[in-house]
Short mmCIF file of C-alpha atoms in Angstrom, two decimals:
data_model
loop_
_atom_site.label_atom_id
_atom_site.label_comp_id
_atom_site.label_asym_id
_atom_site.label_seq_id
_atom_site.Cartn_x
_atom_site.Cartn_y
_atom_site.Cartn_z
CA UNK S 1 21.35 93.00 17.34
CA UNK S 2 17.62 92.30 17.25
CA UNK S 3 16.30 89.16 15.59
CA UNK S 4 13.31 89.90 13.40
CA UNK S 5 10.36 87.62 14.07
CA UNK S 6 8.11 86.84 11.13
CA UNK S 7 4.48 85.76 11.04
CA UNK S 8 3.88 83.96 7.77
CA UNK S 9 0.71 83.90 5.72
CA UNK S 10 -1.06 80.53 5.75
CA UNK S 11 -1.21 78.76 2.40
CA UNK S 12 -2.10 75.12 3.07
CA UNK S 13 -5.85 75.72 3.11
CA UNK S 14 -7.98 78.32 1.35
CA UNK S 15 -10.02 78.99 4.50
CA UNK S 16 -7.12 79.03 6.97
CA UNK S 17 -7.43 82.50 8.53
CA UNK S 18 -5.76 81.96 11.91
CA UNK S 19 -2.58 83.63 13.11
CA UNK S 20 -0.21 82.43 15.86
CA UNK S 21 -0.26 85.90 17.46
CA UNK S 22 -2.94 88.59 17.30
CA UNK S 23 -2.12 92.29 16.72
CA UNK S 24 -2.68 93.04 20.41
CA UNK S 25 -0.27 90.27 21.42
CA UNK S 26 2.32 91.53 18.93
CA UNK S 27 1.92 95.01 20.38
CA UNK S 28 2.65 93.70 23.88
CA UNK S 29 5.82 91.98 22.67
CA UNK S 30 6.94 95.08 20.76
CA UNK S 31 6.38 97.44 23.70
CA UNK S 32 7.30 95.22 26.65
CA UNK S 33 9.97 92.92 25.16
CA UNK S 34 11.36 95.29 22.47
CA UNK S 35 10.95 92.69 19.74
CA UNK S 36 10.70 93.45 16.02
CA UNK S 37 7.97 91.82 13.94
CA UNK S 38 7.45 91.44 10.22
CA UNK S 39 4.03 90.26 9.10
CA UNK S 40 3.82 88.58 5.72
CA UNK S 41 1.09 90.14 3.60
CA UNK S 42 -2.14 88.13 3.44
CA UNK S 43 -5.52 88.93 1.96
CA UNK S 44 -7.39 86.35 4.05
CA UNK S 45 -5.95 86.51 7.58
CA UNK S 46 -8.70 87.32 10.09
CA UNK S 47 -6.66 90.28 11.38
CA UNK S 48 -5.99 93.15 9.00
CA UNK S 49 -2.54 94.39 8.06
CA UNK S 50 -3.50 97.80 9.42
CA UNK S 51 -4.09 96.24 12.86
CA UNK S 52 -0.56 94.81 12.83
CA UNK S 53 0.92 98.12 11.64
CA UNK S 54 -0.84 99.87 14.52
CA UNK S 55 0.70 97.27 16.83
CA UNK S 56 4.20 98.29 15.73
CA UNK S 57 4.91 95.59 13.16
CA UNK S 58 6.03 95.94 9.56
CA UNK S 59 4.27 94.34 6.59
CA UNK S 60 6.29 92.65 3.84
CA UNK S 61 5.77 90.29 0.90
CA UNK S 62 8.36 87.88 2.25
CA UNK S 63 10.16 87.12 5.50
CA UNK S 64 13.74 87.10 4.23
CA UNK S 65 14.97 89.44 6.97
CA UNK S 66 13.48 87.25 9.72
CA UNK S 67 15.50 84.62 11.56
CA UNK S 68 12.48 83.23 13.45
CA UNK S 69 9.24 82.46 11.62
CA UNK S 70 5.96 81.65 13.33
CA UNK S 71 3.13 79.92 11.49
CA UNK S 72 0.17 77.68 12.13
CA UNK S 73 0.05 74.86 9.56
CA UNK S 74 2.68 73.07 7.45
CA UNK S 75 4.94 75.07 5.16
CA UNK S 76 5.63 74.28 1.47
CA UNK S 77 9.01 72.61 0.92
CA UNK S 78 10.30 75.35 -1.39
CA UNK S 79 9.78 78.10 1.19
CA UNK S 80 12.38 77.14 3.82
CA UNK S 81 15.50 79.28 4.10
CA UNK S 82 18.87 78.16 5.34
CA UNK S 83 19.53 78.24 9.08
CA UNK S 84 16.22 79.77 10.14
CA UNK S 85 14.04 78.76 13.08
CA UNK S 86 10.48 77.72 12.26
CA UNK S 87 7.66 77.29 14.77
CA UNK S 88 4.47 75.61 13.54
CA UNK S 89 2.37 72.44 13.61
CA UNK S 90 4.59 70.19 11.48
CA UNK S 91 2.62 66.94 11.78
CA UNK S 92 5.73 64.79 11.52
CA UNK S 93 5.95 63.11 14.93
CA UNK S 94 4.06 59.99 13.81
CA UNK S 95 6.29 59.73 10.75
CA UNK S 96 3.46 61.03 8.56
CA UNK S 97 4.47 60.06 5.04
CA UNK S 98 3.03 63.17 3.42
CA UNK S 99 5.24 65.47 5.53
CA UNK S 100 8.52 63.57 5.37
CA UNK S 101 9.72 65.48 2.26
CA UNK S 102 9.14 68.70 4.22
CA UNK S 103 11.17 67.41 7.17
CA UNK S 104 13.95 66.23 4.87
CA UNK S 105 14.10 69.65 3.21
CA UNK S 106 14.36 71.37 6.60
CA UNK S 107 17.26 69.07 7.45
CA UNK S 108 19.01 69.92 4.19
CA UNK S 109 18.55 73.63 4.90
CA UNK S 110 19.98 73.26 8.44
CA UNK S 111 16.76 74.65 9.95
CA UNK S 112 15.51 74.56 13.52
CA UNK S 113 11.99 73.17 13.97
CA UNK S 114 9.86 73.77 17.05
CA UNK S 115 6.52 71.96 16.95
CA UNK S 116 3.64 73.38 19.02
CA UNK S 117 2.24 69.88 19.47
CA UNK S 118 5.27 68.86 21.56
CA UNK S 119 5.35 71.91 23.83
CA UNK S 120 4.37 70.14 27.05
CA UNK S 121 4.70 70.60 30.80
CA UNK S 122 6.35 68.24 33.29
CA UNK S 123 3.28 65.99 33.26
CA UNK S 124 3.52 65.78 29.45
CA UNK S 125 0.37 67.88 29.10
CA UNK S 126 0.21 70.07 26.01
CA UNK S 127 0.51 73.80 26.65
CA UNK S 128 -0.18 75.35 23.23
CA UNK S 129 -3.18 73.97 21.38
CA UNK S 130 -6.30 74.72 19.39
CA UNK S 131 -8.08 71.57 20.60
CA UNK S 132 -10.86 73.26 22.53
CA UNK S 133 -11.72 75.32 19.46
CA UNK S 134 -11.86 72.19 17.31
CA UNK S 135 -14.45 70.90 19.77
CA UNK S 136 -16.38 74.17 19.85
CA UNK S 137 -16.51 74.55 16.07
CA UNK S 138 -17.09 70.84 15.55
CA UNK S 139 -20.14 70.82 17.80
CA UNK S 140 -21.55 73.99 16.23
CA UNK S 141 -21.15 72.37 12.81
CA UNK S 142 -22.64 69.10 13.99
CA UNK S 143 -25.76 70.81 15.36
CA UNK S 144 -26.08 72.76 12.10
CA UNK S 145 -25.68 69.52 10.14
CA UNK S 146 -28.29 67.85 12.33
CA UNK S 147 -30.75 70.65 11.57
CA UNK S 148 -30.23 70.07 7.85
CA UNK S 149 -30.60 66.31 8.21
CA UNK S 150 -33.80 66.48 10.24
CA UNK S 151 -35.25 68.87 7.70
CA UNK S 152 -34.43 66.27 5.01
CA UNK S 153 -36.44 63.77 7.08
CA UNK S 154 -39.42 66.13 7.20
CA UNK S 155 -38.75 67.00 10.84
CA UNK S 156 -38.39 70.76 10.72
CA UNK S 157 -36.79 71.69 14.04
CA UNK S 158 -35.40 74.70 15.86
CA UNK S 159 -31.93 73.52 14.83
CA UNK S 160 -32.59 74.50 11.21
CA UNK S 161 -32.03 78.12 12.25
CA UNK S 162 -28.38 77.43 13.08
CA UNK S 163 -25.43 78.18 10.79
CA UNK S 164 -22.03 76.66 10.14
CA UNK S 165 -19.42 77.91 12.61
CA UNK S 166 -17.57 79.95 9.97
CA UNK S 167 -20.72 81.98 9.29
CA UNK S 168 -20.83 83.46 12.79
CA UNK S 169 -18.82 86.60 13.47
CA UNK S 170 -17.58 85.20 16.76
CA UNK S 171 -17.94 82.34 19.20
CA UNK S 172 -20.12 84.61 21.32
CA UNK S 173 -22.60 85.04 18.45
CA UNK S 174 -22.71 81.28 17.82
CA UNK S 175 -23.34 80.59 21.49
CA UNK S 176 -26.15 83.15 21.58
CA UNK S 177 -27.86 81.51 18.62
CA UNK S 178 -27.58 78.02 20.12
CA UNK S 179 -28.79 79.26 23.52
CA UNK S 180 -31.96 80.58 21.86
CA UNK S 181 -32.55 77.17 20.32
CA UNK S 182 -31.95 75.63 23.74
CA UNK S 183 -34.62 77.86 25.25
CA UNK S 184 -37.07 76.75 22.56
CA UNK S 185 -36.27 73.08 23.16
CA UNK S 186 -36.84 73.56 26.89
CA UNK S 187 -40.19 75.27 26.31
CA UNK S 188 -41.56 73.32 23.34
CA UNK S 189 -39.93 69.91 23.67
CA UNK S 190 -38.44 67.47 21.15
CA UNK S 191 -40.36 65.78 18.36
CA UNK S 192 -41.81 62.43 19.47
CA UNK S 193 -40.04 60.58 16.65
CA UNK S 194 -36.66 61.65 18.05
CA UNK S 195 -37.12 60.78 21.72
CA UNK S 196 -35.02 60.00 23.65
CA UNK S 197 -32.47 62.14 21.82
CA UNK S 198 -28.97 60.96 22.77
CA UNK S 199 -25.65 62.67 21.95
CA UNK S 200 -22.61 60.48 22.58
CA UNK S 201 -19.07 61.80 23.03
CA UNK S 202 -16.04 59.56 22.64
CA UNK S 203 -13.11 61.08 24.50
CA UNK S 204 -12.88 63.53 27.38
CA UNK S 205 -9.91 65.83 26.62
CA UNK S 206 -9.74 69.43 25.40
CA UNK S 207 -11.57 68.68 22.15
CA UNK S 208 -14.42 66.85 23.87
CA UNK S 209 -14.66 69.55 26.55
CA UNK S 210 -15.11 72.20 23.87
CA UNK S 211 -17.80 70.18 22.13
CA UNK S 212 -19.62 69.49 25.40
CA UNK S 213 -19.49 73.19 26.23
CA UNK S 214 -21.59 73.91 23.14
CA UNK S 215 -24.05 71.07 23.75
CA UNK S 216 -24.44 72.42 27.29
CA UNK S 217 -26.24 75.45 25.83
CA UNK S 218 -29.17 73.10 25.19
CA UNK S 219 -31.17 71.41 27.99
CA UNK S 220 -28.95 68.39 28.72
CA UNK S 221 -28.95 65.55 31.22
CA UNK S 222 -25.86 63.35 31.46
CA UNK S 223 -26.27 59.60 31.81
CA UNK S 224 -23.81 56.71 31.95
CA UNK S 225 -23.14 54.28 29.10
CA UNK S 226 -24.83 51.56 31.17
CA UNK S 227 -27.98 53.65 31.55
CA UNK S 228 -28.04 54.29 27.80
CA UNK S 229 -28.60 50.60 27.10
CA UNK S 230 -31.94 50.63 28.97
CA UNK S 231 -33.03 54.25 28.52
CA UNK S 232 -35.37 53.42 25.61
CA UNK S 233 -37.26 50.96 27.82
CA UNK S 234 -38.44 53.63 30.23
CA UNK S 235 -42.07 54.58 29.73
CA UNK S 236 -41.89 58.09 31.11
CA UNK S 237 -39.08 60.36 29.99
CA UNK S 238 -38.99 64.17 29.86
CA UNK S 239 -39.82 65.41 26.37
CA UNK S 240 -37.59 68.48 26.52
CA UNK S 241 -34.20 67.00 27.41
CA UNK S 242 -31.22 65.87 25.37
CA UNK S 243 -29.28 63.00 26.92
CA UNK S 244 -25.50 63.19 26.93
CA UNK S 245 -23.19 60.20 27.32
CA UNK S 246 -19.40 60.49 27.60
CA UNK S 247 -17.48 57.32 26.74
CA UNK S 248 -14.03 56.70 28.20
CA UNK S 249 -11.55 54.03 27.19
CA UNK S 250 -13.06 51.41 29.48
CA UNK S 251 -16.41 51.91 27.74
CA UNK S 252 -14.91 51.62 24.25
CA UNK S 253 -12.75 48.50 24.45
CA UNK S 254 -12.32 45.29 26.42
CA UNK S 255 -9.56 42.74 26.83
CA UNK S 256 -9.76 39.87 24.37
CA UNK S 257 -8.83 37.36 27.08
CA UNK S 258 -11.60 38.53 29.41
CA UNK S 259 -9.34 40.03 32.08
CA UNK S 260 -10.27 43.42 33.60
CA UNK S 261 -9.59 46.61 31.64
CA UNK S 262 -6.39 48.44 32.58
CA UNK S 263 -5.78 51.87 31.08
CA UNK S 264 -2.00 51.78 31.08
CA UNK S 265 -1.99 48.25 29.72
CA UNK S 266 -4.32 49.37 26.92
CA UNK S 267 -1.98 52.20 25.94
CA UNK S 268 1.03 49.85 26.03
CA UNK S 269 -0.56 46.77 24.47
CA UNK S 270 -3.62 47.81 22.44
CA UNK S 271 -3.35 44.59 20.45
CA UNK S 272 -4.73 42.77 23.51
CA UNK S 273 -8.02 44.67 23.23
CA UNK S 274 -11.07 44.71 20.96
CA UNK S 275 -13.77 47.31 20.48
CA UNK S 276 -17.10 47.05 22.31
CA UNK S 277 -18.57 50.45 21.50
CA UNK S 278 -20.80 49.20 18.69
CA UNK S 279 -23.28 47.71 21.17
CA UNK S 280 -24.35 51.29 21.97
CA UNK S 281 -24.82 52.47 18.36
CA UNK S 282 -28.54 51.54 18.02
CA UNK S 283 -29.37 53.87 20.94
CA UNK S 284 -27.32 56.92 19.86
CA UNK S 285 -28.86 59.79 17.87
CA UNK S 286 -25.67 61.76 17.20
CA UNK S 287 -22.06 60.71 17.76
CA UNK S 288 -19.30 63.25 18.40
CA UNK S 289 -15.91 61.57 18.01
CA UNK S 290 -13.06 63.26 19.89
CA UNK S 291 -10.63 60.43 20.60
CA UNK S 292 -6.94 60.20 19.81
CA UNK S 293 -6.50 57.19 17.52
CA UNK S 294 -3.86 55.45 15.49
CA UNK S 295 -3.77 52.14 13.65
CA UNK S 296 -2.69 50.16 16.73
CA UNK S 297 -6.07 50.71 18.39
CA UNK S 298 -9.40 48.97 17.68
CA UNK S 299 -11.91 50.94 15.59
CA UNK S 300 -14.93 52.43 17.35
CA UNK S 301 -17.35 52.24 14.43
CA UNK S 302 -16.77 49.82 11.55
CA UNK S 303 -18.36 49.97 8.11
CA UNK S 304 -19.95 46.60 8.85
CA UNK S 305 -21.66 47.97 11.97
CA UNK S 306 -23.09 50.90 10.00
CA UNK S 307 -24.33 48.51 7.33
CA UNK S 308 -26.13 46.46 9.98
CA UNK S 309 -27.75 49.59 11.41
CA UNK S 310 -29.16 50.58 8.03
CA UNK S 311 -30.26 47.03 7.17
CA UNK S 312 -33.22 47.48 9.53
CA UNK S 313 -34.34 50.76 7.95
CA UNK S 314 -33.39 54.29 8.89
CA UNK S 315 -31.53 54.04 12.22
CA UNK S 316 -31.65 56.35 15.20
CA UNK S 317 -28.10 57.50 14.42
CA UNK S 318 -28.29 60.23 11.78
CA UNK S 319 -25.13 62.35 12.23
CA UNK S 320 -21.51 61.69 13.16
CA UNK S 321 -19.40 64.71 13.99
CA UNK S 322 -15.97 63.19 13.46
CA UNK S 323 -13.81 65.89 14.99
CA UNK S 324 -10.80 63.56 15.21
CA UNK S 325 -10.95 62.96 11.42
CA UNK S 326 -8.82 59.85 11.01
CA UNK S 327 -9.66 58.74 7.48
CA UNK S 328 -11.02 55.16 7.61
CA UNK S 329 -9.75 55.12 11.18
CA UNK S 330 -11.66 55.12 14.48
CA UNK S 331 -14.80 55.88 12.45
CA UNK S 332 -14.19 53.64 9.46
CA UNK S 333 -16.88 55.28 7.31
CA UNK S 334 -15.06 58.62 7.44
CA UNK S 335 -13.77 58.08 3.92
CA UNK S 336 -12.21 61.52 3.44
CA UNK S 337 -11.46 64.77 5.19
CA UNK S 338 -13.97 67.51 4.46
CA UNK S 339 -13.22 71.16 3.82
CA UNK S 340 -14.69 74.26 5.40
CA UNK S 341 -16.25 75.00 2.01
CA UNK S 342 -17.77 71.47 1.85
CA UNK S 343 -17.90 70.36 5.50
CA UNK S 344 -20.38 67.49 5.34
CA UNK S 345 -21.04 64.40 3.26
CA UNK S 346 -23.34 61.37 3.35
CA UNK S 347 -21.91 57.87 3.63
CA UNK S 348 -23.91 55.14 1.90
CA UNK S 349 -23.20 51.79 3.63
CA UNK S 350 -24.33 49.56 0.75
CA UNK S 351 -22.05 51.14 -1.84
CA UNK S 352 -19.27 52.22 0.56
CA UNK S 353 -19.25 55.65 -1.10
CA UNK S 354 -19.81 59.24 -0.03
CA UNK S 355 -21.62 62.19 -1.60
CA UNK S 356 -20.99 65.80 -0.60
CA UNK S 357 -23.92 67.62 0.99
CA UNK S 358 -26.74 66.40 3.19
CA UNK S 359 -29.71 65.30 1.09
CA UNK S 360 -28.76 61.74 0.15
CA UNK S 361 -29.63 58.39 1.79
CA UNK S 362 -27.17 57.24 4.42
CA UNK S 363 -25.24 58.56 7.40
CA UNK S 364 -24.33 62.25 7.52
CA UNK S 365 -20.70 62.89 8.49
CA UNK S 366 -19.06 66.18 9.46
CA UNK S 367 -15.29 65.71 9.06
CA UNK S 368 -13.54 69.08 8.69
CA UNK S 369 -9.87 68.72 9.63
CA UNK S 370 -9.12 72.39 10.41
CA UNK S 371 -12.13 73.15 12.59
CA UNK S 372 -10.47 75.89 14.72
CA UNK S 373 -10.08 77.90 11.50
CA UNK S 374 -13.86 78.31 11.51
CA UNK S 375 -13.50 80.42 14.67
CA UNK S 376 -10.28 82.17 13.63
CA UNK S 377 -10.42 85.26 15.82
CA UNK S 378 -11.28 83.51 19.07
CA UNK S 379 -8.96 80.58 18.39
CA UNK S 380 -5.99 82.83 17.56
CA UNK S 381 -6.49 84.92 20.68
CA UNK S 382 -6.57 81.87 22.95
CA UNK S 383 -3.59 80.21 21.25
CA UNK S 384 -1.47 83.37 21.28
CA UNK S 385 -2.02 83.99 24.98
CA UNK S 386 0.14 80.94 25.69
CA UNK S 387 2.60 81.31 22.82
CA UNK S 388 3.35 84.91 23.79
CA UNK S 389 5.23 83.67 26.88
CA UNK S 390 7.76 81.77 24.77
CA UNK S 391 8.49 84.21 21.95
CA UNK S 392 11.15 86.26 23.78
CA UNK S 393 13.11 83.19 25.01
CA UNK S 394 13.09 81.74 21.48
CA UNK S 395 14.27 85.08 20.08
CA UNK S 396 17.06 85.30 22.66
CA UNK S 397 18.34 81.75 22.16
CA UNK S 398 21.63 81.20 20.35
CA UNK S 399 20.88 78.23 18.11
CA UNK S 400 24.56 77.97 17.21
CA UNK S 401 25.15 76.52 20.69
CA UNK S 402 25.31 72.71 21.01
CA UNK S 403 21.91 71.19 21.78
CA UNK S 404 22.80 70.35 25.39
CA UNK S 405 23.84 73.98 26.01
CA UNK S 406 20.83 75.62 24.35
CA UNK S 407 19.24 78.16 26.68
CA UNK S 408 15.55 77.55 26.05
CA UNK S 409 12.58 76.98 28.37
CA UNK S 410 12.30 73.27 29.07
CA UNK S 411 8.91 73.02 27.36
CA UNK S 412 10.29 74.56 24.16
CA UNK S 413 13.48 72.51 24.17
CA UNK S 414 11.35 69.35 24.40
CA UNK S 415 9.53 70.53 21.28
CA UNK S 416 12.71 71.18 19.27
CA UNK S 417 12.57 68.42 16.65
CA UNK S 418 15.42 69.75 14.50
CA UNK S 419 18.47 71.66 15.69
CA UNK S 420 20.53 73.05 12.83
CA UNK S 421 19.07 70.37 10.58
CA UNK S 422 19.78 67.45 12.92
CA UNK S 423 17.10 65.39 14.67
CA UNK S 424 17.37 66.05 18.41
CA UNK S 425 17.69 63.06 20.82
CA UNK S 426 13.96 62.57 21.43
CA UNK S 427 13.20 62.49 17.71
CA UNK S 428 15.95 60.35 16.17
CA UNK S 429 13.29 57.64 15.63
CA UNK S 430 11.99 59.74 12.71
CA UNK S 431 15.06 58.82 10.67
CA UNK S 432 13.44 55.54 9.64
CA UNK S 433 10.49 57.37 8.05
CA UNK S 434 12.55 59.82 6.00
CA UNK S 435 12.80 59.43 2.22
#
């Protein structure tokens, strides 16, 4: 007897238009794997219901007949149905307080929970992710925000022609537009007041790679953090280049006791380290933050450091693209998450307040927390190309079997947080966070 697989409509965010599988990917699973799909009706999903119907799926108001339900973001607590298998980004693995009621409800309903974030290979590397698209959209938005900010400063630049990522039909269109700006920068140069223009990236994973991919459409020269400290002293610099600096952990923190930096030691004992990134802030024009951070780690940019920058007048740093979006976290002046509808705000260091938009005094911050949703078609296609390989094994699994006997791909079994409402062995630590 076939298990019906449902794709739910996304309801956490107004502008969430992604889907875990595209119509073409559903069609492949219907034709090649003989699976049955039900697509929950949605008036905002980037793919039309007609496309899914043509792919061989059915459209329905609810997913009651489905035993397996695929989504993207968190699901409201009153939606879960007894004994079903849910696959989505649950955001519970850090014991996130705001999602513990959801996890508790899933336990009460004897649900199975597979979290995309924990689908990893043997080297613990994530297999299913939107990270690159967060970087791509985040950099597009940051360049757009920079164009607005420079216009506020009376420096009308080529960047003012750019749009927010959501306003491009596709990633291809966004890249074309930025490439044209890059050609203009190469031919006409950068305003004297902005030279040398330096874009700093913290982090070097999938998110950072996506962001750097977009910056690479402009004329870019990469330099080291050490070079950055003396770059402004050079008398002759090209006037048509943007300088890129990528900061790794060893550039961001140092041991408090003066001993040499050790990456594994830092991950294990972050309390032994303090931040040293702020020494570079006076020389950075735009900061793109892509690091993984939690409260155990030193901050990269403190409110105090921003206040000092502005105490000397308008600083070189005008925009922070905080793609990581840890509120008052690695970038302490990220006071709130922004929405796709209102993606930017200005932080005023003297009042420790923010104002939506771009035309106020202070530091402009781009802090959208669902950036891949701004490139919904491209992001969904990329995501689904990996997920498609696991749908049939999940559908074939008998979740009534004991956990140790469950026939699932290793990567999926490692991502099974709940099995019939019980925390699986790797996730029993979450019990202490539950209400």
